[in-house]
Structure formats: structure tokens, C-alpha cells
Coordinates of N, CA and C in Angstrom, one line a residue:
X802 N 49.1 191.3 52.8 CA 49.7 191.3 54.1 C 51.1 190.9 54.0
X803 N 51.8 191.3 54.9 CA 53.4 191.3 54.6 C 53.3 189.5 55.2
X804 N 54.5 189.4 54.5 CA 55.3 187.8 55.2 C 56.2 187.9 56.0
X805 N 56.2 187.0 56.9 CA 57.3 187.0 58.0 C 58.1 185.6 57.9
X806 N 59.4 186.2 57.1 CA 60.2 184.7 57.0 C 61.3 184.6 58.9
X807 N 60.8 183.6 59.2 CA 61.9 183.4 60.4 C 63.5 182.6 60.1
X808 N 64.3 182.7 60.0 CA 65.4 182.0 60.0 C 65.6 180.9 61.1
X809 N 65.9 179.7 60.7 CA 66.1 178.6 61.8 C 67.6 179.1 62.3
X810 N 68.0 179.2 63.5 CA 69.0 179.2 63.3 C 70.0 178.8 65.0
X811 N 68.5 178.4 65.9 CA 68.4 177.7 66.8 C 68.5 175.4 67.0
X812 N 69.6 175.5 67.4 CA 69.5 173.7 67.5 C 68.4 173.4 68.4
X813 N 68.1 171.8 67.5 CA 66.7 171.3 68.7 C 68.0 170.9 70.2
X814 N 67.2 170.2 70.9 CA 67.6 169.9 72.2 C 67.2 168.8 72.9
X815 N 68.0 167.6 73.3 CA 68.0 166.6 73.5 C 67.6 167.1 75.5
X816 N 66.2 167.2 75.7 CA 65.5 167.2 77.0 C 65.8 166.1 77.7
X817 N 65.9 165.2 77.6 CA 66.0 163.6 78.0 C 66.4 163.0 77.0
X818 N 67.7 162.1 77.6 CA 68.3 160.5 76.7 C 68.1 159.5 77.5
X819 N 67.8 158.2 77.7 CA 68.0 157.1 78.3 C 68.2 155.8 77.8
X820 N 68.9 155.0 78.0 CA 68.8 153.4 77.6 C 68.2 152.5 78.7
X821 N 67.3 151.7 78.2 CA 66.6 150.5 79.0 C 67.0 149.7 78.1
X822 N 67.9 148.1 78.9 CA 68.6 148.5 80.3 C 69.9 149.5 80.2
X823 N 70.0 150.1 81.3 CA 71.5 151.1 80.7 C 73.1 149.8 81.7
X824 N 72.1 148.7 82.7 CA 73.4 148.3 82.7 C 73.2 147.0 82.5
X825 N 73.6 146.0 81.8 CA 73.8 144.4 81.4 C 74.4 143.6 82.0
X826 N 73.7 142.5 83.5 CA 74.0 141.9 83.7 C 73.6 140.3 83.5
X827 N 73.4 139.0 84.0 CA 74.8 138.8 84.1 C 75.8 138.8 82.8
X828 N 77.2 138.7 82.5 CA 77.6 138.9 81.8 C 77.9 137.7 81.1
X829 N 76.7 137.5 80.2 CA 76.8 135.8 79.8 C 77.0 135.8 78.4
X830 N 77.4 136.6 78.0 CA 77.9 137.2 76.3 C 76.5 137.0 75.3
X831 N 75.6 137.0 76.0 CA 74.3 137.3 74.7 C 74.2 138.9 74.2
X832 N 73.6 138.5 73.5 CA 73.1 140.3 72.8 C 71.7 141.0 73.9
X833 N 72.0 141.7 74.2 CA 71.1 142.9 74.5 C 70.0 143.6 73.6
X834 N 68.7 143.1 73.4 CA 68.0 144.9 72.8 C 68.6 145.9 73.6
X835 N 68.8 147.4 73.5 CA 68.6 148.4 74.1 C 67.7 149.2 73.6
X836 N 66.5 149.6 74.3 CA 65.5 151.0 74.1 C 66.3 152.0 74.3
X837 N 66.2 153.2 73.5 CA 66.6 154.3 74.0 C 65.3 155.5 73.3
X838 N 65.3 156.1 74.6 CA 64.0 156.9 74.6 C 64.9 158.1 74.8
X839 N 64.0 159.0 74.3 CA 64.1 160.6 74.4 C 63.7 161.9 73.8
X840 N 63.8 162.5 74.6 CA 62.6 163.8 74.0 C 63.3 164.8 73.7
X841 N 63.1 165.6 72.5 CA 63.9 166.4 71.6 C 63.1 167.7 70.9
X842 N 63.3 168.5 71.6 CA 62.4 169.9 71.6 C 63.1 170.9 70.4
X843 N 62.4 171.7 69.5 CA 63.2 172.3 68.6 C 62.3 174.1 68.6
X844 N 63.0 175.2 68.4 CA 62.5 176.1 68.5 C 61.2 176.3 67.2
X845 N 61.0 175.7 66.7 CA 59.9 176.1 65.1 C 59.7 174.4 64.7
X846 N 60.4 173.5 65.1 CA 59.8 172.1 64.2 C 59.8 171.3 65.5
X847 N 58.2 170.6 65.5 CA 57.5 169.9 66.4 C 59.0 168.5 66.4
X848 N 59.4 167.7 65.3 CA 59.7 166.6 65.4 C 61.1 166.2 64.5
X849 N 61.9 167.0 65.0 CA 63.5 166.9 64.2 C 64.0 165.4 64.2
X850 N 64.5 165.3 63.3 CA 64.8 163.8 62.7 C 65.9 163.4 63.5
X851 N 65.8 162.3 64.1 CA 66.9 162.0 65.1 C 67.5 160.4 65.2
X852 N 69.2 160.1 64.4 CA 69.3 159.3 64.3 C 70.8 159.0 65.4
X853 N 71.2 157.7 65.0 CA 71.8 157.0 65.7 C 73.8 157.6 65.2
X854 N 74.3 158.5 66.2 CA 75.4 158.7 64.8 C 76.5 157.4 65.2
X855 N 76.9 156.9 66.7 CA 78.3 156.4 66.5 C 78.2 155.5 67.6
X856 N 78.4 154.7 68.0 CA 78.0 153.8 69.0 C 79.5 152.8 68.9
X857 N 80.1 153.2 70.5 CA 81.9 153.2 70.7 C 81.7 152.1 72.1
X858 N 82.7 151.6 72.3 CA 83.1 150.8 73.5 C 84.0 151.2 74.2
X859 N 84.7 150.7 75.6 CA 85.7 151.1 75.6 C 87.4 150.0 76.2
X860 N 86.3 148.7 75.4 CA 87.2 148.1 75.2 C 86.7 147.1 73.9
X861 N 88.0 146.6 73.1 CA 88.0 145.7 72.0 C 87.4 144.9 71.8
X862 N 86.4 145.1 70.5 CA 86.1 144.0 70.0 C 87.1 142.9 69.6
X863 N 86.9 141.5 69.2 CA 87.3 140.5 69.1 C 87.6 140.8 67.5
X864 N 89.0 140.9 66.8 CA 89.5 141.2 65.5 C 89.4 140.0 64.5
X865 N 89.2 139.9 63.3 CA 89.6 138.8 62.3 C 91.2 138.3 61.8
X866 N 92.0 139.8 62.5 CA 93.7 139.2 62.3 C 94.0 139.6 63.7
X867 N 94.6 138.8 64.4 CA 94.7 138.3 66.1 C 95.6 139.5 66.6
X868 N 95.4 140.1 67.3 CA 95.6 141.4 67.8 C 95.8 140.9 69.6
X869 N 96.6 140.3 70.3 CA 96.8 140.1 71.4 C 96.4 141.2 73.1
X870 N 95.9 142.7 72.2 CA 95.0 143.3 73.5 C 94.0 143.4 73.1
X871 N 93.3 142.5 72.7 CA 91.7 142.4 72.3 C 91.7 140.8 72.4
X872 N 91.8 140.3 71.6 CA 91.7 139.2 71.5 C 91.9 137.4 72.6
X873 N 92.9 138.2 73.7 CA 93.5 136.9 74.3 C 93.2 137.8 75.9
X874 N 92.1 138.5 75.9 CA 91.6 139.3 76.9 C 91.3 137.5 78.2
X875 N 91.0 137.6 79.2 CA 90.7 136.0 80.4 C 88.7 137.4 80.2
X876 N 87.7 136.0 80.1 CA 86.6 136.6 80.1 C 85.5 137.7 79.2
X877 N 86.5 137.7 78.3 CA 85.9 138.2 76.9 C 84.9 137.6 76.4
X878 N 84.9 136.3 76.2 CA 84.3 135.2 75.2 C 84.4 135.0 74.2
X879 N 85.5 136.0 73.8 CA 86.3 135.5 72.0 C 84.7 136.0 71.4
X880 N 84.1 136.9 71.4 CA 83.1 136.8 70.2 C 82.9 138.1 69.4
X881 N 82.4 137.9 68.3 CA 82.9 139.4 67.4 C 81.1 140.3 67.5
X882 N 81.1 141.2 66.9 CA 80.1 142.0 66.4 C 79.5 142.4 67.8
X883 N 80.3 142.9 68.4 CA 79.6 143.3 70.0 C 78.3 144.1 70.4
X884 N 78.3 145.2 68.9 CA 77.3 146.4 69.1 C 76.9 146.0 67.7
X885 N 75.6 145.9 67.9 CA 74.5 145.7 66.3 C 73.6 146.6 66.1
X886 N 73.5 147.0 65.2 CA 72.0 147.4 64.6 C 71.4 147.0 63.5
X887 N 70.2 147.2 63.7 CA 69.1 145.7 63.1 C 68.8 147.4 61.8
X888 N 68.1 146.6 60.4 CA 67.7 147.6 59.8 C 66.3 148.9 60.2
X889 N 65.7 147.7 61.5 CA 64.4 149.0 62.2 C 65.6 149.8 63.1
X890 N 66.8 149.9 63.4 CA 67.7 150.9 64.0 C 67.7 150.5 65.5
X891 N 67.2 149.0 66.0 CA 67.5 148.7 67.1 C 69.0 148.1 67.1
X892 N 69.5 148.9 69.0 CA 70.7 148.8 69.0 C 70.6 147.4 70.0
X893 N 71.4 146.4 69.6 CA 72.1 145.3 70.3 C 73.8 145.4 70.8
X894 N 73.3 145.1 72.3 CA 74.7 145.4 73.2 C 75.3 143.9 73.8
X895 N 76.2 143.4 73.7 CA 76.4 142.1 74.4 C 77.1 142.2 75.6
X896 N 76.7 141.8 76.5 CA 76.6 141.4 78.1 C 78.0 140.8 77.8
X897 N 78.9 141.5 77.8 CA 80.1 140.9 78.1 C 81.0 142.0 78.5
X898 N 82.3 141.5 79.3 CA 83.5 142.6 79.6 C 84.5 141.9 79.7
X899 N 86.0 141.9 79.8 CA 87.0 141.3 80.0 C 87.4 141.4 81.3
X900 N 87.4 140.0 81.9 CA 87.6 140.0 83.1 C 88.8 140.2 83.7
X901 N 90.1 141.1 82.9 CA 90.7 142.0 83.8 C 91.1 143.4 83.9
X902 N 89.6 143.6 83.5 CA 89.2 145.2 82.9 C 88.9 146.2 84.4
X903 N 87.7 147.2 84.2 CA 86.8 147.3 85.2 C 85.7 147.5 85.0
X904 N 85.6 147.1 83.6 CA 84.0 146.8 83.3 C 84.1 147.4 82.0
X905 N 83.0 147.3 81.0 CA 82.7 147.9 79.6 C 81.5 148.9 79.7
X906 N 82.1 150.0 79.1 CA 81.2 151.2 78.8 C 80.8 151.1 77.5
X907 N 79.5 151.4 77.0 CA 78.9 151.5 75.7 C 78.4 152.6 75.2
X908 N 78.9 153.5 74.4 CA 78.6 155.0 74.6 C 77.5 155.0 73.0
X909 N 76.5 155.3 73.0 CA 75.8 155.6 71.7 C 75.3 156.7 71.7
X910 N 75.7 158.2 70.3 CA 75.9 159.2 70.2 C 74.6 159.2 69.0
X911 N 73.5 160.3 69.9 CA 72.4 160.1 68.7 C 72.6 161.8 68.1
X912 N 71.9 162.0 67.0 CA 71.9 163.4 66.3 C 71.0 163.7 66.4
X913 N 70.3 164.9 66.0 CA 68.9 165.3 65.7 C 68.8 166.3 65.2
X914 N 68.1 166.5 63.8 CA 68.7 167.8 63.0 C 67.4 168.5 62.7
X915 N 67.2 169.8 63.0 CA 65.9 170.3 62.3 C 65.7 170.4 60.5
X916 N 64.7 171.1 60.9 CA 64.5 171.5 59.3 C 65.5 172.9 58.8
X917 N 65.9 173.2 59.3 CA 67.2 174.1 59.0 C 68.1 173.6 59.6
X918 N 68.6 172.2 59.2 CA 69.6 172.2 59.4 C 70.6 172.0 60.5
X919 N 70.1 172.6 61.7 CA 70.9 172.5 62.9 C 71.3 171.4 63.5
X920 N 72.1 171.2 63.7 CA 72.4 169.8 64.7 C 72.6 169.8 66.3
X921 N 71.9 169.3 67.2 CA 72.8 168.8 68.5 C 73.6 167.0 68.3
X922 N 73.9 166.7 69.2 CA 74.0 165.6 70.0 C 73.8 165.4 71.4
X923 N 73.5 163.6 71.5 CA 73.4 163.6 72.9 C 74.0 162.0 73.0
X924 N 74.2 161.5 74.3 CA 75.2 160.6 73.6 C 74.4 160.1 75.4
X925 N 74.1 158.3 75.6 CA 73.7 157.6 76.4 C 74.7 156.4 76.8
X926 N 75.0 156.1 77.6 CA 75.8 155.3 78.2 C 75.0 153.3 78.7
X927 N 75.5 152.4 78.3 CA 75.2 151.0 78.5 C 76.5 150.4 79.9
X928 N 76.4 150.1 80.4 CA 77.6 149.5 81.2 C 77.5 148.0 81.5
X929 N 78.5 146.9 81.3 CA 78.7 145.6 82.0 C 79.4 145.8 82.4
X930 N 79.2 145.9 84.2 CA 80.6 146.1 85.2 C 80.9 144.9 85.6
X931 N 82.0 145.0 85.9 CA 82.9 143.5 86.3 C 82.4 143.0 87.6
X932 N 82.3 143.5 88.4 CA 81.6 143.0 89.2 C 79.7 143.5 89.0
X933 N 79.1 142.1 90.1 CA 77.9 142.3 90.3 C 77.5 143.4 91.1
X934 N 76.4 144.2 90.3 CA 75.3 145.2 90.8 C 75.1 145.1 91.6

């Protein structure tokens, strides 16, 4: 009987992204878990491998050589390592923003690649707004 090779040549598909919680209040500079759930559909492979690629802010972490628009922010909390990840790939977000900002955006950009290779992205959003929810 003949064989039928198919070529992958379709990306999977990020169906749903979410972070619980996606917003961090009050802003008391602890660390955050964030869950992020989501469902990732591929045309030929049930469960494309989907990791964490880049996880951005959109304001300054706290530097080790003193950098005056990061560092001497009113409401920061002077503290370093803002965005973590643990070796099980949990992301840690800290409940903090500079209080003469308009709040901190947390952007985390996941991949998900089939077995040929294809790649999408999808990218989920965390926020500590300056004012209360």
C-alpha cells in the first residue's frame, strides 16, 4: 500500500492565553505567582511544546549601577528581580509601579512549536495600575 507523507507546514495556534491574576493589587511590592493557561491547537500534533519566550515590563527594574530613571522612581520600592521564574517555569510578578507613572504593564511572550517545527506566539498581559481597581 502506498504511503502518504504529509508535510507540516501549518503553525499551531494559540486558541486562548490568560494570566490569573492578570491585574496585581494592592501594590505592596510582594511577588505574585501568575497562572497562565492556554489552549494551543496544531493541524497534525495533539500537544506542541509551549514555552515561556520573553517576559518585558514597561517600566525599570531597580539597576546594580544607579541609573536615576529607574532607580530614584517616588513609589517603586527600590527592589530588584521584578519578574521571576522558578525552575517548574512559574512566572513571579511583583505588585509594584512607580508612583509617577500610570501604572506597570507585564507583557509575557509564550512560543509553541510543533513537531515540524513551526512556530506561533502569543503574548499575555499582567498590570499594577496606579490607581485602585
Amino acid at each position: 500500500s502506498p504511503f502518504v507523507i504529509m508535510e507540516d507546514i501549518e503553525s499551531p495556534a494559540f486558541e486562548t492565553i490568560t494570566a490569573t491574576p492578570n491585574v496585581l493589587w494592592p501594590p505592596d511590592h510582594k511577588l505574585v505567582a501568575i497562572t497562565v493557561s492556554y489552549i494551543v491547537t496544531d493541524n497534525l500534533e495533539a500537544q506542541p511544546e509551549v514555552v515561556l519566550q520573553t517576559n518585558t515590563m514597561n517600566e525599570g527594574d531597580e539597576t546594580s549601577t544607579y541609573d536615576p530613571s529607574f532607580d530614584n522612581t517616588v513609589g517603586d520600592g527600590h527592589t530588584t528581580d521584578d519578574i521571576q521564574v522558578d525552575e517548574a517555569g512559574v512566572v513571579y510578578l511583583r505588585a509594584e509601579r512607580t508612583g509617577t507613572g500610570t501604572g506597570r504593564l507585564y507583557t509575557l511572550t509564550y512560543r509553541a512549536t510543533d513537531l515540524g517545527g513551526n512556530v506561533t506566539t502569543a503574548t499575555v498581559t499582567v498590570t499594577v495600575p496606579h490607581e485602585s481597581p
